[in-house]
Coordinates of C-alpha atoms in Angstrom, one line a residue:
M27 CA -196.3 164.9 -13.1
E28 CA -195.6 167.4 -15.9
P29 CA -196.5 167.2 -19.2
L30 CA -193.3 166.3 -20.0
S31 CA -192.7 163.8 -17.8
A32 CA -196.2 162.2 -18.4
L33 CA -195.3 161.1 -21.7
R34 CA -192.1 160.0 -20.9
L35 CA -194.4 157.6 -18.6
S36 CA -196.0 156.2 -21.1
I37 CA -193.3 155.6 -23.7
P38 CA -193.4 151.9 -22.6
I39 CA -196.8 151.3 -23.2
A40 CA -196.0 153.0 -26.7
M41 CA -193.5 150.6 -27.6
G42 CA -196.6 147.6 -27.3
Y43 CA -199.4 149.7 -28.7
I44 CA -197.8 151.6 -31.6
P45 CA -196.7 148.0 -32.9
L46 CA -200.1 146.3 -31.4
G47 CA -202.4 148.8 -32.8
M48 CA -200.8 148.2 -36.0
A49 CA -201.6 144.8 -36.5
F50 CA -205.5 145.4 -35.7
G51 CA -205.0 148.4 -38.8
F52 CA -203.2 146.0 -40.8
L53 CA -205.7 142.8 -39.9
M54 CA -208.8 144.5 -39.8
A55 CA -207.7 145.9 -43.2
Q56 CA -207.4 142.7 -45.0
A57 CA -210.2 141.7 -43.4
G58 CA -212.4 143.5 -45.6
A59 CA -213.0 146.4 -43.4
D60 CA -213.5 149.7 -44.9
W61 CA -211.1 152.1 -44.1
W62 CA -212.7 153.7 -41.7
V63 CA -213.7 150.5 -39.2
A64 CA -210.8 149.8 -37.1
P65 CA -209.7 153.5 -36.6
L66 CA -213.3 154.4 -35.4
M67 CA -212.9 151.2 -32.9
S68 CA -209.9 152.1 -31.6
L69 CA -211.8 155.6 -31.2
L70 CA -214.2 154.4 -29.4
V71 CA -213.9 150.7 -27.9
Y72 CA -210.5 150.5 -27.3
A73 CA -210.3 147.5 -26.3
G74 CA -207.1 145.3 -27.3
A75 CA -208.1 141.6 -26.7
A76 CA -211.4 142.5 -28.2
Q77 CA -210.9 143.9 -30.5
F78 CA -208.7 141.7 -31.9
M79 CA -211.1 139.3 -31.3
A80 CA -213.8 140.9 -33.8
V81 CA -211.5 140.6 -36.9
P82 CA -212.5 137.0 -37.6
M83 CA -215.9 137.2 -36.3
F84 CA -216.1 140.8 -38.6
A85 CA -214.5 138.7 -41.4
A86 CA -217.1 135.7 -40.7
G87 CA -219.8 138.4 -41.0
E88 CA -221.0 138.1 -37.5
S89 CA -223.9 140.9 -36.6
L90 CA -222.6 143.5 -34.4
A91 CA -225.0 142.4 -31.3
A92 CA -223.0 139.4 -31.4
I93 CA -219.5 141.5 -31.6
A94 CA -220.9 143.6 -28.9
V95 CA -221.7 141.0 -26.3
A96 CA -218.4 139.0 -27.1
T97 CA -217.0 142.4 -26.6
L98 CA -218.3 142.9 -23.3
V99 CA -217.4 139.2 -21.8
V100 CA -213.8 139.7 -22.4
N101 CA -214.0 143.2 -21.0
L102 CA -216.2 142.8 -18.0
R103 CA -212.7 142.8 -15.9
H104 CA -212.2 146.3 -16.1
I105 CA -215.3 147.0 -13.9
F106 CA -212.9 146.7 -11.0
Y107 CA -210.2 149.1 -12.5
G108 CA -212.0 152.1 -11.8
L109 CA -213.1 150.8 -8.8
S110 CA -210.1 150.3 -7.2
I111 CA -208.9 153.8 -7.8
L112 CA -212.6 155.3 -7.6
D113 CA -210.8 157.8 -4.9
R114 CA -208.4 158.9 -7.2
L115 CA -210.9 160.1 -10.6
P116 CA -211.8 163.4 -10.8
Q117 CA -214.8 165.1 -9.6
G118 CA -216.0 166.2 -12.4
R119 CA -218.8 163.5 -14.1
L120 CA -217.1 163.2 -18.0
A121 CA -213.7 163.3 -17.0
R122 CA -214.8 160.6 -14.4
A123 CA -216.2 158.4 -17.2
C124 CA -213.7 158.8 -19.5
L125 CA -210.3 158.3 -17.0
A126 CA -212.5 154.5 -16.1
W127 CA -213.1 154.3 -20.0
Q128 CA -209.5 154.5 -20.7
L129 CA -208.4 152.3 -17.9
T130 CA -207.0 149.4 -20.1
D131 CA -204.5 147.1 -18.5
E132 CA -201.4 148.7 -18.9
T133 CA -202.2 151.9 -18.3
Y134 CA -204.0 150.2 -14.9
S135 CA -201.0 149.1 -14.4
L136 CA -198.7 152.4 -14.9
I137 CA -201.1 154.4 -13.1
S138 CA -201.3 152.5 -10.0
T139 CA -197.7 152.4 -9.4
L140 CA -198.1 156.3 -9.6
P141 CA -197.6 158.4 -6.1
D142 CA -200.4 159.8 -4.5
S143 CA -199.5 163.0 -5.4
A144 CA -200.2 162.4 -9.0
T145 CA -203.2 164.0 -9.7
P146 CA -206.6 163.1 -10.8
R147 CA -206.1 165.1 -13.8
Q148 CA -202.2 164.6 -14.3
M149 CA -203.3 160.8 -14.0
L150 CA -206.3 161.5 -17.2
G151 CA -203.6 163.3 -19.1
L152 CA -202.1 159.9 -18.6
T153 CA -204.6 158.2 -20.3
M154 CA -205.1 160.2 -23.3
I155 CA -201.4 160.0 -24.0
N156 CA -201.8 156.0 -24.2
H157 CA -205.1 155.6 -25.9
G158 CA -203.4 157.8 -28.2
W159 CA -200.7 155.4 -29.0
W160 CA -202.9 152.8 -29.8
L161 CA -204.5 155.1 -32.3
L162 CA -201.5 156.3 -33.6
G163 CA -200.8 152.7 -34.7
T164 CA -204.7 151.6 -35.5
V165 CA -203.7 154.7 -38.0
L166 CA -201.0 153.5 -39.6
G167 CA -201.4 149.9 -39.9
N168 CA -204.9 150.6 -41.5
A169 CA -202.9 152.8 -44.0
I170 CA -200.4 150.4 -44.8
G171 CA -202.5 147.4 -44.8
M172 CA -204.5 147.5 -48.4
G173 CA -201.0 147.2 -50.0
L174 CA -199.3 144.3 -48.3
S175 CA -199.5 141.0 -48.2
P176 CA -199.6 139.4 -44.3
T177 CA -196.7 138.0 -43.3
L178 CA -195.8 140.5 -40.1
Q179 CA -194.7 138.7 -37.4
G180 CA -193.8 139.1 -33.2
F181 CA -196.4 141.3 -32.1
D182 CA -198.0 138.8 -30.0
F183 CA -194.4 138.8 -28.6
S184 CA -194.2 142.7 -27.9
L185 CA -197.8 142.3 -26.0
A186 CA -196.1 140.1 -23.3
A187 CA -193.6 142.1 -23.5
L188 CA -194.7 145.0 -22.7
F189 CA -196.8 143.1 -19.7
A190 CA -193.2 142.5 -18.0
V191 CA -192.2 146.0 -17.9
L192 CA -194.4 146.6 -16.6
V193 CA -194.4 144.0 -14.2
V194 CA -191.0 144.9 -13.1
A195 CA -192.1 148.8 -12.3
Q196 CA -194.5 147.1 -9.8
W197 CA -192.2 144.9 -8.5
R198 CA -190.4 147.9 -7.5
S199 CA -192.7 150.2 -6.6
S200 CA -194.8 148.3 -4.4
R201 CA -192.3 144.9 -3.6
Q202 CA -195.4 143.1 -3.0
L203 CA -195.0 139.1 -3.9
A204 CA -198.8 138.7 -3.0
P205 CA -200.2 139.9 -6.6
L206 CA -197.7 138.3 -8.6
V207 CA -198.2 134.6 -7.0
T208 CA -201.6 134.8 -7.3
A209 CA -201.4 136.1 -11.0
I210 CA -198.9 132.7 -11.6
V211 CA -201.2 130.3 -9.7
T212 CA -204.2 131.2 -11.0
Y213 CA -203.2 131.0 -14.4
T214 CA -201.3 127.9 -14.0
V215 CA -204.5 126.9 -12.5
G216 CA -206.4 127.9 -15.3
W217 CA -204.6 126.4 -18.1
A218 CA -205.0 123.2 -16.4
V219 CA -208.8 123.8 -16.2
Y220 CA -209.2 124.7 -19.5
P221 CA -206.4 125.5 -21.6
Q222 CA -208.2 127.9 -24.5
Q223 CA -210.1 129.5 -21.2
A224 CA -207.8 129.8 -19.0
M225 CA -206.8 133.7 -19.3
L226 CA -210.8 134.2 -18.3
L227 CA -210.3 131.8 -15.6
A228 CA -207.5 134.0 -14.5
I229 CA -209.0 137.0 -14.6
G230 CA -212.1 135.5 -12.8
L231 CA -210.5 133.1 -10.2
S232 CA -208.1 136.8 -9.4
V233 CA -210.7 138.8 -9.0
G234 CA -211.8 136.1 -6.6
V235 CA -208.8 135.9 -4.3
S236 CA -209.1 139.6 -4.4
L237 CA -212.4 140.0 -2.9
L238 CA -211.4 137.4 -0.4
Q239 CA -208.2 138.9 0.9
S240 CA -210.8 142.8 1.4
F241 CA -213.3 140.5 3.0
R242 CA -210.7 139.4 5.5
Q243 CA -208.5 142.7 6.0
P244 CA -208.4 144.0 9.2
E245 CA -210.8 146.8 9.6
G246 CA -208.3 150.6 9.8
Q247 CA -205.9 148.1 7.3
P248 CA -205.0 149.5 3.6

């Protein structure tokens, strides 16, 4: 996978990250944040859902500690992303930490479809390109946010469309029905039990199902 092909592979991510990053930068500007807050948050935090969650918290004057704790809870699932590809991470501590930190939902979904021949360095390059798309969108949205009225619509659908594309890519790569069925069933259960936190419940249930499946897997099986 040459650098050009890594850029090509990241295009579907860019189609979601640039407009969503613009929406985040725009909303932070509308919330009264200084011009540097949104870009710095996208550079250091890099957690889309948590960043959008932080917008009303910032506007309401919540403390940095409260925002940090909420971000940790929302993104706790990312720990499992790094663990699941531990054998494919770079050997260097800095590169390993950088790749694990940049494993967003979309990037992890994309990396999981890469062939075994993809090197850790190539995967790191792909994650950095995806991070760049998010940061670019944030900077653009923040730059225009001060001068526009909040009339932007439809950015929530772009995230759903992005996930749909990634699901199709994973299906073509693995042809495994179990992950898709698990996601649908756990979200349905989460919605029925607690609609306001359906996603969080679905993530927890999915992790539980995955752990149970790994414990029941016969030795020597992948």
